[in-house]
């Protein structure tokens, strides 16, 4: 299974960015696709996720209102759109895929990461 | 639920036993995973369900704990273990990560 993310982005403050993540070679519908970012000098931060067959995304509270996560089952691609970008949104953004069956974690693949830079 | 880790960083010698702690602000059962993140690589799942080793992970890694207090142990530190280690709660959303523990060689 491979997760292939879209390319690097440079954005202005206040604008939006949309990053895609295509799942190649594995099941898409019942696996959770999450977005995790790492800002320079900071640790991993879980932003939100979606199980495509259920369609309802879940977001970390700090991103509520400016984060949108969607999944297109026909193209096996998940999308993450972050609006109202600030300089502190400069980070490497990862998509991840896993299935949580009780305590078991099945899968746990990661995309290659997409660098988003916010600059004036 | 907030996740904390200690220490934030440590230096140890090859062959040393290394212990990293993770604490949840509320009980999370054993829905706790440990990740290893090396520079320039994607994070790697080491342990889930607090103590279950992911396939392919060396047996020198082990995890323990339940409820609010968890531990990752490296029985004999190797040069390739230099990385940042994160705990993550995953039973419910948000699947929050701890702040990380940097492990270096002395």
PDB file of C-alpha atoms in Angstrom:
ATOM      1  CA  UNK A   1       0.000   0.000   0.000  1.00  0.00           C
ATOM      2  CA  UNK A   2       1.299   3.460  -0.903  1.00  0.00           C
ATOM      3  CA  UNK A   3       0.001   6.864   0.072  1.00  0.00           C
ATOM      4  CA  UNK A   4       0.983   9.492  -2.477  1.00  0.00           C
ATOM      5  CA  UNK A   5       0.549  13.129  -1.522  1.00  0.00           C
ATOM      6  CA  UNK A   6       0.386  16.237  -3.665  1.00  0.00           C
ATOM      7  CA  UNK A   7       3.354  18.555  -4.033  1.00  0.00           C
ATOM      8  CA  UNK A   8       4.730  21.383  -1.959  1.00  0.00           C
ATOM      9  CA  UNK A   9       2.751  24.601  -1.607  1.00  0.00           C
ATOM     10  CA  UNK A  10       3.668  28.207  -0.848  1.00  0.00           C
ATOM     11  CA  UNK A  11       0.769  30.293   0.386  1.00  0.00           C
ATOM     12  CA  UNK A  12       0.063  33.842   1.543  1.00  0.00           C
ATOM     13  CA  UNK A  13      -1.208  34.527   5.061  1.00  0.00           C
ATOM     14  CA  UNK A  14      -4.982  34.336   5.199  1.00  0.00           C
ATOM     15  CA  UNK A  15      -5.287  32.055   2.190  1.00  0.00           C
ATOM     16  CA  UNK A  16      -6.192  28.358   2.037  1.00  0.00           C
ATOM     17  CA  UNK A  17      -4.308  25.235   1.049  1.00  0.00           C
ATOM     18  CA  UNK A  18      -5.640  21.896  -0.154  1.00  0.00           C
ATOM     19  CA  UNK A  19      -3.483  18.772   0.023  1.00  0.00           C
ATOM     20  CA  UNK A  20      -4.456  15.443  -1.500  1.00  0.00           C
ATOM     21  CA  UNK A  21      -3.526  11.889  -0.555  1.00  0.00           C
ATOM     22  CA  UNK A  22      -4.130   8.995  -2.946  1.00  0.00           C
ATOM     23  CA  UNK A  23      -4.202   5.461  -1.582  1.00  0.00           C
ATOM     24  CA  UNK A  24      -2.679   3.035  -4.062  1.00  0.00           C
ATOM     25  CA  UNK A  25      -2.866  -0.720  -3.777  1.00  0.00           C
ATOM     26  CA  UNK A  26      -5.029  -1.123  -0.712  1.00  0.00           C
ATOM     27  CA  UNK A  27      -8.510  -0.858   0.634  1.00  0.00           C
ATOM     28  CA  UNK A  28      -9.759   2.694   1.087  1.00  0.00           C
ATOM     29  CA  UNK A  29     -13.326   2.679   2.342  1.00  0.00           C
ATOM     30  CA  UNK A  30     -12.975   1.204   5.834  1.00  0.00           C
ATOM     31  CA  UNK A  31      -9.542   2.498   6.794  1.00  0.00           C
ATOM     32  CA  UNK A  32      -9.189   5.715   8.751  1.00  0.00           C
ATOM     33  CA  UNK A  33      -7.258   8.422   6.912  1.00  0.00           C
ATOM     34  CA  UNK A  34      -5.765  10.969   9.276  1.00  0.00           C
ATOM     35  CA  UNK A  35      -3.739  14.125   8.785  1.00  0.00           C
ATOM     36  CA  UNK A  36      -0.739  14.802  10.976  1.00  0.00           C
ATOM     37  CA  UNK A  37       1.575  17.785  10.747  1.00  0.00           C
ATOM     38  CA  UNK A  38       5.002  18.680  12.039  1.00  0.00           C
ATOM     39  CA  UNK A  39       5.980  22.320  12.267  1.00  0.00           C
ATOM     40  CA  UNK A  40       9.667  23.263  12.415  1.00  0.00           C
ATOM     41  CA  UNK A  41      11.030  22.533  15.862  1.00  0.00           C
ATOM     42  CA  UNK A  42       7.769  20.976  17.003  1.00  0.00           C
ATOM     43  CA  UNK A  43       6.420  17.477  17.411  1.00  0.00           C
ATOM     44  CA  UNK A  44       3.725  15.528  15.616  1.00  0.00           C
ATOM     45  CA  UNK A  45       0.252  17.014  15.760  1.00  0.00           C
ATOM     46  CA  UNK A  46      -2.903  15.051  14.917  1.00  0.00           C
ATOM     47  CA  UNK A  47      -5.222  17.348  12.994  1.00  0.00           C
ATOM     48  CA  UNK A  48      -8.187  15.174  12.113  1.00  0.00           C
ATOM     49  CA  UNK A  49      -9.362  12.140  10.208  1.00  0.00           C
ATOM     50  CA  UNK A  50     -12.114  10.414   8.280  1.00  0.00           C
ATOM     51  CA  UNK A  51     -13.304   6.893   7.523  1.00  0.00           C
ATOM     52  CA  UNK A  52     -14.417   7.211   3.895  1.00  0.00           C
ATOM     53  CA  UNK A  53     -17.383   4.844   4.087  1.00  0.00           C
ATOM     54  CA  UNK A  54     -18.828   6.809   7.013  1.00  0.00           C
ATOM     55  CA  UNK A  55     -18.014  10.225   5.487  1.00  0.00           C
ATOM     56  CA  UNK A  56     -18.082  12.106   8.812  1.00  0.00           C
ATOM     57  CA  UNK A  57     -14.751  13.764   9.591  1.00  0.00           C
ATOM     58  CA  UNK A  58     -13.392  14.410  13.069  1.00  0.00           C
ATOM     59  CA  UNK A  59     -11.168  17.363  13.874  1.00  0.00           C
ATOM     60  CA  UNK A  60      -8.857  18.361  16.671  1.00  0.00           C
ATOM     61  CA  UNK A  61     -10.489  21.216  18.540  1.00  0.00           C
ATOM     62  CA  UNK A  62      -7.831  23.762  17.655  1.00  0.00           C
ATOM     63  CA  UNK A  63      -8.603  23.336  13.938  1.00  0.00           C
ATOM     64  CA  UNK A  64     -12.402  23.433  14.217  1.00  0.00           C
ATOM     65  CA  UNK A  65     -13.844  25.912  11.773  1.00  0.00           C
ATOM     66  CA  UNK A  66     -10.883  26.142   9.437  1.00  0.00           C
ATOM     67  CA  UNK A  67     -10.095  22.519   8.607  1.00  0.00           C
ATOM     68  CA  UNK A  68     -11.996  20.362   6.131  1.00  0.00           C
ATOM     69  CA  UNK A  69     -11.202  16.707   5.489  1.00  0.00           C
ATOM     70  CA  UNK A  70     -12.984  14.839   2.726  1.00  0.00           C
ATOM     71  CA  UNK A  71     -12.635  11.478   0.992  1.00  0.00           C
ATOM     72  CA  UNK A  72     -13.470  10.599  -2.604  1.00  0.00           C
ATOM     73  CA  UNK A  73     -14.170   6.868  -2.724  1.00  0.00           C
ATOM     74  CA  UNK A  74     -14.207   6.795  -6.534  1.00  0.00           C
ATOM     75  CA  UNK A  75     -10.595   7.979  -6.765  1.00  0.00           C
ATOM     76  CA  UNK A  76      -9.419   6.592  -3.386  1.00  0.00           C
ATOM     77  CA  UNK A  77      -8.161  10.048  -2.532  1.00  0.00           C
ATOM     78  CA  UNK A  78      -8.465  12.014   0.690  1.00  0.00           C
ATOM     79  CA  UNK A  79      -8.209  15.778   0.827  1.00  0.00           C
ATOM     80  CA  UNK A  80      -7.250  18.171   3.591  1.00  0.00           C
ATOM     81  CA  UNK A  81      -8.075  21.854   3.238  1.00  0.00           C
ATOM     82  CA  UNK A  82      -6.848  24.348   5.816  1.00  0.00           C
ATOM     83  CA  UNK A  83      -8.074  27.925   5.622  1.00  0.00           C
ATOM     84  CA  UNK A  84      -7.055  31.161   7.317  1.00  0.00           C
ATOM     85  CA  UNK A  85      -3.382  30.254   7.057  1.00  0.00           C
ATOM     86  CA  UNK A  86      -0.941  31.892   9.445  1.00  0.00           C
ATOM     87  CA  UNK A  87       2.848  31.741   9.569  1.00  0.00           C
ATOM     88  CA  UNK A  88       2.579  29.068  12.256  1.00  0.00           C
ATOM     89  CA  UNK A  89       0.833  26.762   9.767  1.00  0.00           C
ATOM     90  CA  UNK A  90       4.151  26.340   7.990  1.00  0.00           C
ATOM     91  CA  UNK A  91       4.761  22.634   8.427  1.00  0.00           C
ATOM     92  CA  UNK A  92       5.214  19.237   6.834  1.00  0.00           C
ATOM     93  CA  UNK A  93       1.769  17.665   6.449  1.00  0.00           C
ATOM     94  CA  UNK A  94       1.365  13.882   6.417  1.00  0.00           C
ATOM     95  CA  UNK A  95      -1.596  11.686   5.628  1.00  0.00           C
ATOM     96  CA  UNK A  96      -1.762   8.317   7.353  1.00  0.00           C
ATOM     97  CA  UNK A  97      -3.939   5.226   6.874  1.00  0.00           C
ATOM     98  CA  UNK A  98      -4.839   2.707   9.542  1.00  0.00           C
ATOM     99  CA  UNK A  99      -7.726   0.566  10.713  1.00  0.00           C
ATOM    100  CA  UNK A 100      -8.513   0.563  14.403  1.00  0.00           C
ATOM    101  CA  UNK A 101     -10.152  -2.764  15.315  1.00  0.00           C
ATOM    102  CA  UNK A 102     -10.576  -2.620  19.055  1.00  0.00           C
ATOM    103  CA  UNK A 103      -7.075  -2.335  20.427  1.00  0.00           C
ATOM    104  CA  UNK A 104      -5.448  -3.556  17.227  1.00  0.00           C
ATOM    105  CA  UNK A 105      -3.993  -1.131  14.720  1.00  0.00           C
ATOM    106  CA  UNK A 106      -3.949  -2.601  11.228  1.00  0.00           C
ATOM    107  CA  UNK A 107      -1.852  -0.996   8.576  1.00  0.00           C
ATOM    108  CA  UNK A 108      -0.420   2.366   9.607  1.00  0.00           C
ATOM    109  CA  UNK A 109       1.001   3.630   6.343  1.00  0.00           C
ATOM    110  CA  UNK A 110       2.153   7.206   5.861  1.00  0.00           C
ATOM    111  CA  UNK A 111       2.372   9.470   2.857  1.00  0.00           C
ATOM    112  CA  UNK A 112       5.678  11.085   1.944  1.00  0.00           C
ATOM    113  CA  UNK A 113       4.666  14.429   3.411  1.00  0.00           C
ATOM    114  CA  UNK A 114       3.720  17.728   1.787  1.00  0.00           C
ATOM    115  CA  UNK A 115       5.595  20.887   2.736  1.00  0.00           C
ATOM    116  CA  UNK A 116       3.299  23.873   3.172  1.00  0.00           C
ATOM    117  CA  UNK A 117       5.053  27.200   3.610  1.00  0.00           C
ATOM    118  CA  UNK A 118       3.195  30.370   4.545  1.00  0.00           C
ATOM    119  CA  UNK A 119       5.053  33.457   3.463  1.00  0.00           C
ATOM    120  CA  UNK A 120       4.230  37.047   2.665  1.00  0.00           C
TER     121      UNK A 120
ATOM    122  CA  UNK B   1      -7.352  14.347  27.162  1.00  0.00           C
ATOM    123  CA  UNK B   2      -3.778  15.677  27.234  1.00  0.00           C
ATOM    124  CA  UNK B   3      -0.694  13.541  26.732  1.00  0.00           C
ATOM    125  CA  UNK B   4       2.614  14.321  28.394  1.00  0.00           C
ATOM    126  CA  UNK B   5       6.000  12.627  28.113  1.00  0.00           C
ATOM    127  CA  UNK B   6       9.149  12.602  30.182  1.00  0.00           C
ATOM    128  CA  UNK B   7      11.925  13.265  29.804  1.00  0.00           C
ATOM    129  CA  UNK B   8      11.798  15.652  26.847  1.00  0.00           C
ATOM    130  CA  UNK B   9      15.247  14.452  25.825  1.00  0.00           C
ATOM    131  CA  UNK B  10      17.900  12.026  26.989  1.00  0.00           C
ATOM    132  CA  UNK B  11      21.402  10.920  26.085  1.00  0.00           C
ATOM    133  CA  UNK B  12      22.504   7.354  26.621  1.00  0.00           C
ATOM    134  CA  UNK B  13      25.327   5.049  25.600  1.00  0.00           C
ATOM    135  CA  UNK B  14      25.094   2.097  23.254  1.00  0.00           C
ATOM    136  CA  UNK B  15      23.876  -0.879  25.253  1.00  0.00           C
ATOM    137  CA  UNK B  16      22.112   1.208  27.896  1.00  0.00           C
ATOM    138  CA  UNK B  17      18.563   0.527  28.993  1.00  0.00           C
ATOM    139  CA  UNK B  18      16.358   3.492  28.107  1.00  0.00           C
ATOM    140  CA  UNK B  19      12.952   4.249  29.600  1.00  0.00           C
ATOM    141  CA  UNK B  20      10.470   6.854  28.367  1.00  0.00           C
ATOM    142  CA  UNK B  21       7.285   7.714  30.223  1.00  0.00           C
ATOM    143  CA  UNK B  22       3.950   8.843  28.856  1.00  0.00           C
ATOM    144  CA  UNK B  23       1.015  10.044  30.904  1.00  0.00           C
ATOM    145  CA  UNK B  24      -2.601  10.671  29.907  1.00  0.00           C
ATOM    146  CA  UNK B  25      -4.634  13.277  31.796  1.00  0.00           C
ATOM    147  CA  UNK B  26      -7.526  10.785  31.966  1.00  0.00           C
ATOM    148  CA  UNK B  27      -7.657   7.018  31.768  1.00  0.00           C
ATOM    149  CA  UNK B  28      -7.379   5.623  28.261  1.00  0.00           C
ATOM    150  CA  UNK B  29      -7.301   1.913  29.031  1.00  0.00           C
ATOM    151  CA  UNK B  30      -4.513   0.459  26.935  1.00  0.00           C
ATOM    152  CA  UNK B  31      -5.309   2.376  23.739  1.00  0.00           C
ATOM    153  CA  UNK B  32      -1.790   3.717  23.582  1.00  0.00           C
ATOM    154  CA  UNK B  33       0.691   3.542  20.707  1.00  0.00           C
ATOM    155  CA  UNK B  34       4.370   4.408  20.463  1.00  0.00           C
ATOM    156  CA  UNK B  35       5.985   5.845  17.340  1.00  0.00           C
ATOM    157  CA  UNK B  36       9.608   6.321  16.342  1.00  0.00           C
ATOM    158  CA  UNK B  37      10.466   9.283  14.098  1.00  0.00           C
ATOM    159  CA  UNK B  38      13.862   9.676  12.519  1.00  0.00           C
ATOM    160  CA  UNK B  39      14.930  12.813  10.606  1.00  0.00           C
ATOM    161  CA  UNK B  40      13.931  12.697   6.956  1.00  0.00           C
ATOM    162  CA  UNK B  41      11.726   9.657   7.446  1.00  0.00           C
ATOM    163  CA  UNK B  42       8.058   9.114   8.157  1.00  0.00           C
ATOM    164  CA  UNK B  43       7.061   8.039  11.655  1.00  0.00           C
ATOM    165  CA  UNK B  44       7.060   4.304  12.333  1.00  0.00           C
ATOM    166  CA  UNK B  45       4.610   2.459  14.577  1.00  0.00           C
ATOM    167  CA  UNK B  46       6.505   0.469  17.186  1.00  0.00           C
ATOM    168  CA  UNK B  47       3.916  -0.619  19.723  1.00  0.00           C
ATOM    169  CA  UNK B  48       0.113  -0.554  20.018  1.00  0.00           C
ATOM    170  CA  UNK B  49      -2.300  -1.628  22.726  1.00  0.00           C
ATOM    171  CA  UNK B  50       0.355  -0.336  25.134  1.00  0.00           C
ATOM    172  CA  UNK B  51       2.466  -3.482  24.898  1.00  0.00           C
ATOM    173  CA  UNK B  52       1.968  -5.237  21.537  1.00  0.00           C
ATOM    174  CA  UNK B  53       5.016  -5.078  19.301  1.00  0.00           C
ATOM    175  CA  UNK B  54       4.264  -4.176  15.694  1.00  0.00           C
ATOM    176  CA  UNK B  55       5.475  -6.747  13.173  1.00  0.00           C
ATOM    177  CA  UNK B  56       9.129  -6.263  12.252  1.00  0.00           C
ATOM    178  CA  UNK B  57      10.033  -4.172  15.290  1.00  0.00           C
ATOM    179  CA  UNK B  58      13.110  -5.417  17.174  1.00  0.00           C
ATOM    180  CA  UNK B  59      12.396  -7.218  20.426  1.00  0.00           C
ATOM    181  CA  UNK B  60      14.592  -4.792  22.394  1.00  0.00           C
ATOM    182  CA  UNK B  61      11.569  -2.455  22.295  1.00  0.00           C
ATOM    183  CA  UNK B  62       8.809  -3.081  24.809  1.00  0.00           C
ATOM    184  CA  UNK B  63       5.861  -1.202  26.235  1.00  0.00           C
ATOM    185  CA  UNK B  64       3.846  -1.392  29.402  1.00  0.00           C
ATOM    186  CA  UNK B  65       1.150   0.379  31.341  1.00  0.00           C
ATOM    187  CA  UNK B  66      -2.564   1.035  31.307  1.00  0.00           C
ATOM    188  CA  UNK B  67      -4.970   3.717  32.419  1.00  0.00           C
ATOM    189  CA  UNK B  68      -2.924   6.885  32.657  1.00  0.00           C
ATOM    190  CA  UNK B  69       0.721   5.795  32.938  1.00  0.00           C
ATOM    191  CA  UNK B  70       2.728   4.106  30.224  1.00  0.00           C
ATOM    192  CA  UNK B  71       6.348   3.265  29.548  1.00  0.00           C
ATOM    193  CA  UNK B  72       8.442   2.556  26.473  1.00  0.00           C
ATOM    194  CA  UNK B  73      11.650   0.653  27.158  1.00  0.00           C
ATOM    195  CA  UNK B  74      14.609   0.062  24.890  1.00  0.00           C
ATOM    196  CA  UNK B  75      16.452  -2.820  26.518  1.00  0.00           C
ATOM    197  CA  UNK B  76      19.833  -2.177  24.888  1.00  0.00           C
ATOM    198  CA  UNK B  77      20.147   1.081  22.967  1.00  0.00           C
ATOM    199  CA  UNK B  78      21.558   0.783  19.453  1.00  0.00           C
ATOM    200  CA  UNK B  79      22.910   3.584  17.226  1.00  0.00           C
ATOM    201  CA  UNK B  80      19.935   3.199  14.873  1.00  0.00           C
ATOM    202  CA  UNK B  81      17.558   3.959  17.749  1.00  0.00           C
ATOM    203  CA  UNK B  82      18.499   7.647  17.725  1.00  0.00           C
ATOM    204  CA  UNK B  83      15.144   9.293  17.040  1.00  0.00           C
ATOM    205  CA  UNK B  84      12.240  11.123  18.617  1.00  0.00           C
ATOM    206  CA  UNK B  85       9.679   8.883  20.286  1.00  0.00           C
ATOM    207  CA  UNK B  86       6.007   9.815  20.570  1.00  0.00           C
ATOM    208  CA  UNK B  87       3.147   8.247  22.417  1.00  0.00           C
ATOM    209  CA  UNK B  88      -0.363   8.563  20.970  1.00  0.00           C
ATOM    210  CA  UNK B  89      -3.795   7.803  22.365  1.00  0.00           C
ATOM    211  CA  UNK B  90      -5.991   6.233  19.716  1.00  0.00           C
ATOM    212  CA  UNK B  91      -9.091   4.769  21.317  1.00  0.00           C
ATOM    213  CA  UNK B  92     -11.179   7.848  20.596  1.00  0.00           C
ATOM    214  CA  UNK B  93     -10.719  11.021  18.600  1.00  0.00           C
ATOM    215  CA  UNK B  94      -8.799  13.227  18.857  1.00  0.00           C
ATOM    216  CA  UNK B  95      -5.867  10.833  18.533  1.00  0.00           C
ATOM    217  CA  UNK B  96      -3.517  13.121  20.397  1.00  0.00           C
ATOM    218  CA  UNK B  97       0.254  12.703  20.355  1.00  0.00           C
ATOM    219  CA  UNK B  98       2.527  13.364  23.286  1.00  0.00           C
ATOM    220  CA  UNK B  99       5.157  16.091  22.842  1.00  0.00           C
ATOM    221  CA  UNK B 100       7.931  13.619  22.083  1.00  0.00           C
ATOM    222  CA  UNK B 101      11.169  12.433  23.685  1.00  0.00           C
ATOM    223  CA  UNK B 102      14.429  12.916  21.818  1.00  0.00           C
ATOM    224  CA  UNK B 103      16.911  10.073  22.266  1.00  0.00           C
ATOM    225  CA  UNK B 104      20.559  10.740  21.418  1.00  0.00           C
ATOM    226  CA  UNK B 105      23.818   8.870  21.891  1.00  0.00           C
ATOM    227  CA  UNK B 106      26.158   9.985  24.624  1.00  0.00           C
TER     228      UNK B 106
END
